Every structure is written in structure tokens, then in C-alpha cells.
């Protein structure tokens, strides 16, 4: 059965075709993007996981060799699906782009040797992002025969601090370039990124800085007209039971009843531990409430004690696509 004909349970919950994953650096952007690509591929679909920052984060996560500028098989998903991966390189994208419009061939290779591409992207820094997003659009809308090449494309995007500018660069370029292929391409990318085909998801932890950056990013993205999808709360620890703090006397009795040492330092240490947990719980509750106030669907992913290995990724993938 063609991948695009397969009704997937996840499709209704993640309706976009291009999923842009941002978040404060270190919150798990790459892990969440990979898990989403895996989750959306389950049951016979095909997805593409794209990175644009030249970090080879996907290769690191999957323990593979660095990816060339070429779509490659990354992983099989449960039920026969496939995740492919692409590390988009601005220079390669520029050559591909010039070749498409000007049939450069060998001249393109010469350009590369001359460092002309470094030069071009240095004098027009926005050009780099136009090329990167242009490649993402191409993969998202590509068809082969009558079916789409990918059911979904997941972009491990720049962090929250840069996401607005990164996505908006095409609108800027479309405005500045008066005519020509750059204008046409920029307009096309800008339209896709603002259409219901796209969703920008923001990954956060229940910590002050990432939550603040999430609130700022959602405001900025909304103002720029990009459809914000979900807030993904990553690294969620099991809840600490609510309630009043335990007293030292109660702890002492409890320890003694269990036949455990109940000396002064042990009890004091436990009292402090309990107080810290209570403080953490209150902070997390208040941060979660700030996120809920955004009015966006929230998905919570557990803190994996073993880290994000292949089994961990699978857990995250299933939690994501099962989320309401
Ligand atoms: N849910 C999780 N549980 C445990 N460790 C996680 C989780 N998500 C991410 N990590 C770990 O946190 C670190 C940062 O994750 P990564 O996906 O590389 O973040 P980013 O791309 O935002 O910098 C990595 O070491 C990763 O294994
Ligand atoms: Mg990363």
C-alpha cells in the first residue's frame, strides 16, 4: 500500500506535513525531532529527518557515520515504516540551486573550489537560510509519480533564540529581491511555512530559562504568522506527591518502624531532601501552568534514566504519537 494512503492513527494528532522542532539548546530538540520522525513513520509510512546546523547531531544520536548531503536510510520504524535522514549543507544547497536555474555543471564545481560560496553566503547571510529552508520545502513537497516522497518531514531547527529569524528570512528576501528565481523561491518557502502544512513545535524542560524562551518564541512565531503546533515538555520526572511537608518526628518514627537507622543526621538529611522536592514540585507546577496558559496542546515526555538510546527513542516516539 502506498505510504500516503495509509490512514495512520498519528496523522490526526500531528496533522502537519512539515514539523519544525525548535527549543532552547540542550532541552532535547534533536532527540524529540528524531523521536517524532520515528513515531510518524510507524505503520508503513516514510519520514525524513532533516538537520541544518552542520552539527551531525542525528549521526551522533544514532551512532552512525556523519551524513553527507544526501537522503539516507536512518532507521526502520515498527510496522514497516522508514525514517530517512538528511544533513543539509548550505554550500551544497547553493550549488544544487544554481545548477537548477543556471545549469552550471562543471562551472559550479569550479565556483566551489574558488570559495565563491563562502563569499556569497558571507555577504548575504540570509541567503544561507533561504537555501536551507528551500531544500526543506523541496523535500516536503516532492512527489514521485502520483505519491509524495515523504508522509512527513521533521526539521531539527535552530534554537528558540534564532528560530524566528531563520523561518522569516524567506519573507524578508522575497520582499528585497524584486524579481527572479530567488524571489519566486523565497515566496514559495514563506507560503509553505505559514500554511497549515507546517507546524512549529517548541521543546522545553520544566525549568525557568527554557520555559521563558518557550513563551518568547511562541509569541514571536505567532506574531510572524507561523503556525505553532505543540509544546513538548521533555525530561519530566515522576511527580512528587503533593501535601504538607513531613516532620522530623514522623520520619524518625517511620525509619524506626522499618528497622532503619534513625539517627539525627539521617533524619535531618531526609527532611531537607523532602523540602527540596516540595520546592521543586511547586516550581514545576507553576512553570507548567505558564505553559498551559499558552493554550497550545502540551505533550510530556519522561526523563529517561538510561538516556536517549535506541530503546529510549522508541519510548519517546510512542509517547509522542499517542499523545492527545
Ligand atoms: N527525555 C530524555 N531523557 C533523558 N535524557 C534526555 C532526554 N531528552 C534528551 N536527553 C539528553 O539530553 C541531552 C541533550 O539532548 P539533545 O537532543 O541533543 O538536545 P538539543 O538538540 O536540544 O541540544 C542529550 O544528552 C540527550 O541524550
Ligand atoms: Mg541538537
GROMACS .gro file of C-alpha atoms and ligand atoms in nm:
model
  352
    1UNK     CA    1   0.000   0.000   0.000
    2UNK     CA    2   0.135   0.344  -0.081
    3UNK     CA    3   0.254   0.519   0.230
    4UNK     CA    4   0.036   0.821   0.172
    5UNK     CA    5  -0.278   0.607   0.150
    6UNK     CA    6  -0.223   0.451   0.488
    7UNK     CA    7  -0.453   0.602   0.748
    8UNK     CA    8  -0.225   0.640   1.047
    9UNK     CA    9  -0.356   0.689   1.393
   10UNK     CA   10  -0.096   0.957   1.447
   11UNK     CA   11  -0.194   1.166   1.145
   12UNK     CA   12  -0.492   1.330   1.314
   13UNK     CA   13  -0.281   1.430   1.610
   14UNK     CA   14   0.013   1.558   1.412
   15UNK     CA   15  -0.171   1.684   1.105
   16UNK     CA   16   0.106   1.894   0.952
   17UNK     CA   17   0.336   1.755   0.687
   18UNK     CA   18   0.637   1.968   0.784
   19UNK     CA   19   0.722   1.958   1.153
   20UNK     CA   20   0.972   2.222   1.263
   21UNK     CA   21   1.120   2.139   1.603
   22UNK     CA   22   1.280   2.422   1.799
   23UNK     CA   23   1.361   2.478   2.167
   24UNK     CA   24   1.634   2.618   2.386
   25UNK     CA   25   1.965   2.441   2.317
   26UNK     CA   26   2.009   2.133   2.534
   27UNK     CA   27   1.639   2.075   2.601
   28UNK     CA   28   1.630   1.772   2.370
   29UNK     CA   29   1.543   1.928   2.034
   30UNK     CA   30   1.740   1.672   1.836
   31UNK     CA   31   1.610   1.378   2.040
   32UNK     CA   32   1.250   1.495   2.009
   33UNK     CA   33   1.282   1.559   1.636
   34UNK     CA   34   1.424   1.209   1.585
   35UNK     CA   35   1.154   1.052   1.803
   36UNK     CA   36   0.883   1.234   1.611
   37UNK     CA   37   1.026   1.120   1.277
   38UNK     CA   38   1.029   0.765   1.411
   39UNK     CA   39   0.679   0.786   1.559
   40UNK     CA   40   0.528   0.930   1.244
   41UNK     CA   41   0.689   0.659   1.031
   42UNK     CA   42   0.532   0.376   1.231
   43UNK     CA   43   0.290   0.155   1.043
   44UNK     CA   44   0.439   0.172   0.697
   45UNK     CA   45   0.493   0.542   0.645
   46UNK     CA   46   0.805   0.719   0.533
   47UNK     CA   47   0.951   1.025   0.700
   48UNK     CA   48   1.257   1.243   0.655
   49UNK     CA   49   1.455   1.383   0.948
   50UNK     CA   50   1.649   1.692   0.845
   51UNK     CA   51   1.917   1.888   1.023
   52UNK     CA   52   2.050   2.222   0.907
   53UNK     CA   53   2.311   2.332   1.155
   54UNK     CA   54   2.608   2.130   1.040
   55UNK     CA   55   2.641   1.959   1.379
   56UNK     CA   56   2.582   1.600   1.271
   57UNK     CA   57   2.355   1.564   1.573
   58UNK     CA   58   2.149   1.291   1.403
   59UNK     CA   59   2.457   1.082   1.330
   60UNK     CA   60   2.568   1.125   1.692
   61UNK     CA   61   2.231   1.025   1.827
   62UNK     CA   62   2.212   0.712   1.611
   63UNK     CA   63   2.582   0.634   1.638
   64UNK     CA   64   2.632   0.634   1.262
   65UNK     CA   65   2.892   0.792   1.034
   66UNK     CA   66   2.836   1.161   0.953
   67UNK     CA   67   2.567   1.213   0.692
   68UNK     CA   68   2.658   1.351   0.353
   69UNK     CA   69   2.429   1.596   0.173
   70UNK     CA   70   2.212   1.311   0.057
   71UNK     CA   71   1.900   1.142   0.187
   72UNK     CA   72   1.994   0.815   0.350
   73UNK     CA   73   1.816   0.537   0.532
   74UNK     CA   74   1.836   0.608   0.906
   75UNK     CA   75   1.608   0.362   1.082
   76UNK     CA   76   1.321   0.121   1.037
   77UNK     CA   77   1.006   0.208   1.227
   78UNK     CA   78   0.781  -0.053   1.387
   79UNK     CA   79   0.529  -0.191   1.139
   80UNK     CA   80   0.742  -0.141   0.828
   81UNK     CA   81   0.794   0.234   0.820
   82UNK     CA   82   1.118   0.404   0.732
   83UNK     CA   83   1.299   0.713   0.859
   84UNK     CA   84   1.547   0.871   0.623
   85UNK     CA   85   1.790   1.145   0.722
   86UNK     CA   86   1.946   1.444   0.554
   87UNK     CA   87   2.206   1.689   0.678
   88UNK     CA   88   2.153   1.996   0.464
   89UNK     CA   89   2.470   2.181   0.384
   90UNK     CA   90   2.428   2.543   0.273
   91UNK     CA   91   2.710   2.523   0.021
   92UNK     CA   92   2.580   2.207  -0.144
   93UNK     CA   93   2.231   2.353  -0.143
   94UNK     CA   94   2.359   2.666  -0.320
   95UNK     CA   95   2.531   2.461  -0.589
   96UNK     CA   96   2.220   2.249  -0.637
   97UNK     CA   97   2.009   2.560  -0.655
   98UNK     CA   98   2.233   2.743  -0.903
   99UNK     CA   99   2.254   2.432  -1.112
  100UNK     CA  100   1.876   2.402  -1.121
  101UNK     CA  101   1.833   2.752  -1.255
  102UNK     CA  102   2.153   2.815  -1.449
  103UNK     CA  103   2.276   2.464  -1.539
  104UNK     CA  104   2.622   2.535  -1.401
  105UNK     CA  105   2.766   2.182  -1.415
  106UNK     CA  106   3.144   2.196  -1.405
  107UNK     CA  107   3.134   2.571  -1.353
  108UNK     CA  108   2.959   2.505  -1.023
  109UNK     CA  109   3.237   2.275  -0.912
  110UNK     CA  110   3.489   2.543  -1.005
  111UNK     CA  111   3.290   2.800  -0.809
  112UNK     CA  112   3.315   2.577  -0.509
  113UNK     CA  113   3.691   2.549  -0.535
  114UNK     CA  114   3.718   2.927  -0.554
  115UNK     CA  115   3.531   2.963  -0.230
  116UNK     CA  116   3.270   3.168  -0.409
  117UNK     CA  117   3.001   3.009  -0.199
  118UNK     CA  118   3.156   3.115   0.130
  119UNK     CA  119   3.175   3.456  -0.022
  120UNK     CA  120   2.816   3.463  -0.138
  121UNK     CA  121   2.677   3.341   0.193
  122UNK     CA  122   2.902   3.580   0.386
  123UNK     CA  123   2.787   3.891   0.204
  124UNK     CA  124   2.426   3.779   0.213
  125UNK     CA  125   2.391   3.583   0.539
  126UNK     CA  126   2.018   3.547   0.487
  127UNK     CA  127   2.089   3.359   0.164
  128UNK     CA  128   2.216   3.066   0.366
  129UNK     CA  129   1.884   3.025   0.546
  130UNK     CA  130   1.687   3.075   0.224
  131UNK     CA  131   1.880   2.785   0.075
  132UNK     CA  132   1.833   2.564   0.380
  133UNK     CA  133   1.459   2.624   0.407
  134UNK     CA  134   1.431   2.596   0.029
  135UNK     CA  135   1.574   2.245   0.045
  136UNK     CA  136   1.333   2.154   0.325
  137UNK     CA  137   1.041   2.277   0.116
  138UNK     CA  138   1.160   2.078  -0.182
  139UNK     CA  139   1.173   1.756   0.021
  140UNK     CA  140   0.834   1.827   0.180
  141UNK     CA  141   0.656   1.883  -0.149
  142UNK     CA  142   0.846   1.632  -0.364
  143UNK     CA  143   0.643   1.368  -0.540
  144UNK     CA  144   0.745   1.061  -0.730
  145UNK     CA  145   0.477   0.950  -0.969
  146UNK     CA  146   0.145   1.019  -0.807
  147UNK     CA  147   0.260   0.982  -0.448
  148UNK     CA  148   0.451   1.205  -0.214
  149UNK     CA  149   0.809   1.116  -0.143
  150UNK     CA  150   0.754   1.166   0.232
  151UNK     CA  151   0.448   1.145   0.451
  152UNK     CA  152   0.615   1.385   0.691
  153UNK     CA  153   0.936   1.586   0.714
  154UNK     CA  154   1.075   1.670   1.058
  155UNK     CA  155   1.326   1.952   1.086
  156UNK     CA  156   1.570   1.971   1.376
  157UNK     CA  157   1.565   2.350   1.352
  158UNK     CA  158   1.778   2.627   1.503
  159UNK     CA  159   1.713   2.704   1.873
  160UNK     CA  160   1.439   2.933   2.005
  161UNK     CA  161   1.669   3.236   2.005
  162UNK     CA  162   1.713   3.215   1.628
  163UNK     CA  163   1.402   3.037   1.503
  164UNK     CA  164   1.202   3.350   1.415
  165UNK     CA  165   1.474   3.496   1.201
  166UNK     CA  166   1.555   3.160   1.044
  167UNK     CA  167   1.198   3.096   0.931
  168UNK     CA  168   1.124   3.455   0.840
  169UNK     CA  169   1.429   3.508   0.623
  170UNK     CA  170   1.242   3.393   0.316
  171UNK     CA  171   0.973   3.658   0.367
  172UNK     CA  172   1.248   3.920   0.404
  173UNK     CA  173   1.426   3.801   0.091
  174UNK     CA  174   1.103   3.784  -0.107
  175UNK     CA  175   1.048   4.147  -0.017
  176UNK     CA  176   1.404   4.259  -0.101
  177UNK     CA  177   1.462   4.063  -0.420
  178UNK     CA  178   1.235   4.235  -0.669
  179UNK     CA  179   1.233   3.970  -0.942
  180UNK     CA  180   1.397   3.644  -1.039
  181UNK     CA  181   1.427   3.290  -0.911
  182UNK     CA  182   1.537   3.394  -0.560
  183UNK     CA  183   1.218   3.592  -0.519
  184UNK     CA  184   0.999   3.312  -0.651
  185UNK     CA  185   1.168   3.051  -0.435
  186UNK     CA  186   1.154   3.272  -0.125
  187UNK     CA  187   0.786   3.340  -0.172
  188UNK     CA  188   0.714   2.970  -0.213
  189UNK     CA  189   0.901   2.878   0.105
  190UNK     CA  190   0.742   3.161   0.301
  191UNK     CA  191   0.395   3.050   0.192
  192UNK     CA  192   0.458   2.685   0.288
  193UNK     CA  193   0.594   2.782   0.630
  194UNK     CA  194   0.282   2.988   0.700
  195UNK     CA  195   0.037   2.729   0.573
  196UNK     CA  196  -0.144   2.456   0.769
  197UNK     CA  197   0.101   2.212   0.614
  198UNK     CA  198   0.359   2.337   0.866
  199UNK     CA  199   0.366   2.318   1.246
  200UNK     CA  200   0.642   2.462   1.463
  201UNK     CA  201   0.680   2.265   1.787
  202UNK     CA  202   0.871   2.402   2.085
  203UNK     CA  203   1.064   2.169   2.316
  204UNK     CA  204   1.120   2.274   2.676
  205UNK     CA  205   1.213   2.144   3.018
  206UNK     CA  206   1.028   2.240   3.336
  207UNK     CA  207   1.299   2.491   3.419
  208UNK     CA  208   1.282   2.866   3.425
  209UNK     CA  209   1.504   2.962   3.131
  210UNK     CA  210   1.368   2.712   2.875
  211UNK     CA  211   1.010   2.796   2.974
  212UNK     CA  212   1.076   3.169   2.938
  213UNK     CA  213   1.232   3.108   2.595
  214UNK     CA  214   0.932   2.897   2.501
  215UNK     CA  215   0.689   3.176   2.593
  216UNK     CA  216   0.900   3.429   2.399
  217UNK     CA  217   0.932   3.202   2.095
  218UNK     CA  218   0.560   3.126   2.080
  219UNK     CA  219   0.484   3.500   2.093
  220UNK     CA  220   0.738   3.576   1.821
  221UNK     CA  221   0.633   3.290   1.592
  222UNK     CA  222   0.267   3.381   1.628
  223UNK     CA  223   0.339   3.745   1.553
  224UNK     CA  224   0.533   3.646   1.240
  225UNK     CA  225   0.243   3.430   1.125
  226UNK     CA  226   0.393   3.081   1.169
  227UNK     CA  227   0.157   2.806   1.286
  228UNK     CA  228   0.270   2.688   1.627
  229UNK     CA  229   0.193   2.320   1.686
  230UNK     CA  230   0.268   2.168   2.024
  231UNK     CA  231   0.473   2.244   2.329
  232UNK     CA  232   0.677   1.936   2.411
  233UNK     CA  233   0.775   1.921   2.778
  234UNK     CA  234   1.079   1.694   2.786
  235UNK     CA  235   1.262   1.530   3.073
  236UNK     CA  236   0.959   1.512   3.301
  237UNK     CA  237   1.036   1.345   3.632
  238UNK     CA  238   0.783   1.135   3.820
  239UNK     CA  239   0.567   1.365   4.031
  240UNK     CA  240   0.648   1.423   4.394
  241UNK     CA  241   0.334   1.361   4.597
  242UNK     CA  242   0.164   1.682   4.695
  243UNK     CA  243   0.084   1.761   5.054
  244UNK     CA  244   0.231   1.907   5.366
  245UNK     CA  245   0.598   1.857   5.449
  246UNK     CA  246   0.683   1.553   5.660
  247UNK     CA  247   0.808   1.636   6.009
  248UNK     CA  248   1.132   1.508   6.158
  249UNK     CA  249   0.939   1.322   6.428
  250UNK     CA  250   0.727   1.139   6.172
  251UNK     CA  251   1.035   1.045   5.971
  252UNK     CA  252   1.210   0.916   6.281
  253UNK     CA  253   0.912   0.701   6.372
  254UNK     CA  254   0.888   0.571   6.015
  255UNK     CA  255   1.256   0.482   5.998
  256UNK     CA  256   1.247   0.309   6.334
  257UNK     CA  257   0.936   0.113   6.236
  258UNK     CA  258   1.114  -0.007   5.922
  259UNK     CA  259   1.418  -0.108   6.126
  260UNK     CA  260   1.639   0.156   5.959
  261UNK     CA  261   1.891   0.386   6.125
  262UNK     CA  262   1.707   0.688   6.264
  263UNK     CA  263   1.997   0.895   6.394
  264UNK     CA  264   1.994   1.276   6.388
  265UNK     CA  265   2.197   1.336   6.067
  266UNK     CA  266   1.999   1.078   5.867
  267UNK     CA  267   1.669   1.231   5.971
  268UNK     CA  268   1.793   1.587   5.905
  269UNK     CA  269   1.917   1.482   5.559
  270UNK     CA  270   1.582   1.327   5.472
  271UNK     CA  271   1.389   1.629   5.597
  272UNK     CA  272   1.599   1.852   5.374
  273UNK     CA  273   1.555   1.619   5.078
  274UNK     CA  274   1.178   1.621   5.124
  275UNK     CA  275   1.176   2.001   5.145
  276UNK     CA  276   1.383   2.031   4.823
  277UNK     CA  277   1.143   1.800   4.642
  278UNK     CA  278   0.847   2.003   4.760
  279UNK     CA  279   1.012   2.324   4.634
  280UNK     CA  280   1.086   2.160   4.301
  281UNK     CA  281   0.730   2.040   4.270
  282UNK     CA  282   0.593   2.387   4.334
  283UNK     CA  283   0.827   2.544   4.081
  284UNK     CA  284   0.739   2.282   3.820
  285UNK     CA  285   0.367   2.326   3.881
  286UNK     CA  286   0.396   2.700   3.833
  287UNK     CA  287   0.604   2.662   3.514
  288UNK     CA  288   0.361   2.406   3.379
  289UNK     CA  289   0.076   2.647   3.447
  290UNK     CA  290   0.257   2.918   3.246
  291UNK     CA  291   0.285   2.672   2.955
  292UNK     CA  292  -0.080   2.568   2.982
  293UNK     CA  293  -0.176   2.936   2.961
  294UNK     CA  294  -0.039   2.942   2.606
  295UNK     CA  295  -0.348   2.747   2.506
  296UNK     CA  296  -0.147   2.506   2.290
  297UNK     CA  297  -0.154   2.127   2.313
  298UNK     CA  298   0.111   2.009   2.557
  299UNK     CA  299   0.289   1.675   2.533
  300UNK     CA  300   0.501   1.547   2.819
  301UNK     CA  301   0.797   1.316   2.768
  302UNK     CA  302   0.959   1.128   3.054
  303UNK     CA  303   1.314   1.175   3.172
  304UNK     CA  304   1.477   0.852   3.057
  305UNK     CA  305   1.702   0.712   3.328
  306UNK     CA  306   1.917   0.537   3.069
  307UNK     CA  307   1.943   0.845   2.845
  308UNK     CA  308   1.831   0.854   2.483
  309UNK     CA  309   1.945   0.521   2.345
  310UNK     CA  310   1.758   0.340   2.069
  311UNK     CA  311   1.503   0.192   2.311
  312UNK     CA  312   1.461   0.532   2.474
  313UNK     CA  313   1.394   0.693   2.138
  314UNK     CA  314   1.126   0.433   2.074
  315UNK     CA  315   0.963   0.516   2.408
  316UNK     CA  316   0.965   0.887   2.324
  317UNK     CA  317   0.830   0.815   1.975
  318UNK     CA  318   0.537   0.614   2.108
  319UNK     CA  319   0.457   0.870   2.376
  320UNK     CA  320   0.457   1.146   2.116
  321UNK     CA  321   0.227   0.985   1.863
  322UNK     CA  322  -0.009   0.853   2.129
  323UNK     CA  323  -0.041   1.195   2.287
  324UNK     CA  324  -0.383   1.356   2.258
  325LIG     N1  325   1.380   1.254   2.772
  325LIG     C1  326   1.511   1.248   2.797
  325LIG     N2  327   1.558   1.171   2.897
  325LIG     C2  328   1.691   1.165   2.924
  325LIG     N3  329   1.783   1.231   2.856
  325LIG     C3  330   1.745   1.310   2.755
  325LIG     C4  331   1.607   1.323   2.719
  325LIG     N4  332   1.599   1.406   2.612
  325LIG     C5  333   1.726   1.444   2.584
  325LIG     N5  334   1.814   1.387   2.668
  325LIG     C6  335   1.959   1.405   2.670
  325LIG     O1  336   1.986   1.543   2.682
  325LIG     C7  337   2.098   1.580   2.603
  325LIG     C8  338   2.057   1.687   2.504
  325LIG     O2  339   1.966   1.631   2.410
  325LIG     P1  340   1.964   1.676   2.257
  325LIG     O3  341   1.851   1.605   2.193
  325LIG     O4  342   2.098   1.663   2.195
  325LIG     O5  343   1.928   1.830   2.280
  325LIG     P2  344   1.942   1.956   2.184
  325LIG     O6  345   1.933   1.909   2.044
  325LIG     O7  346   1.829   2.042   2.226
  325LIG     O8  347   2.073   2.018   2.218
  325LIG     C9  348   2.147   1.454   2.536
  325LIG     O9  349   2.249   1.401   2.612
  325LIG    C10  350   2.024   1.363   2.539
  325LIG    O10  351   2.060   1.227   2.540
  326LIG    MG1  352   2.064   1.931   1.884
   0.00000   0.00000   0.00000
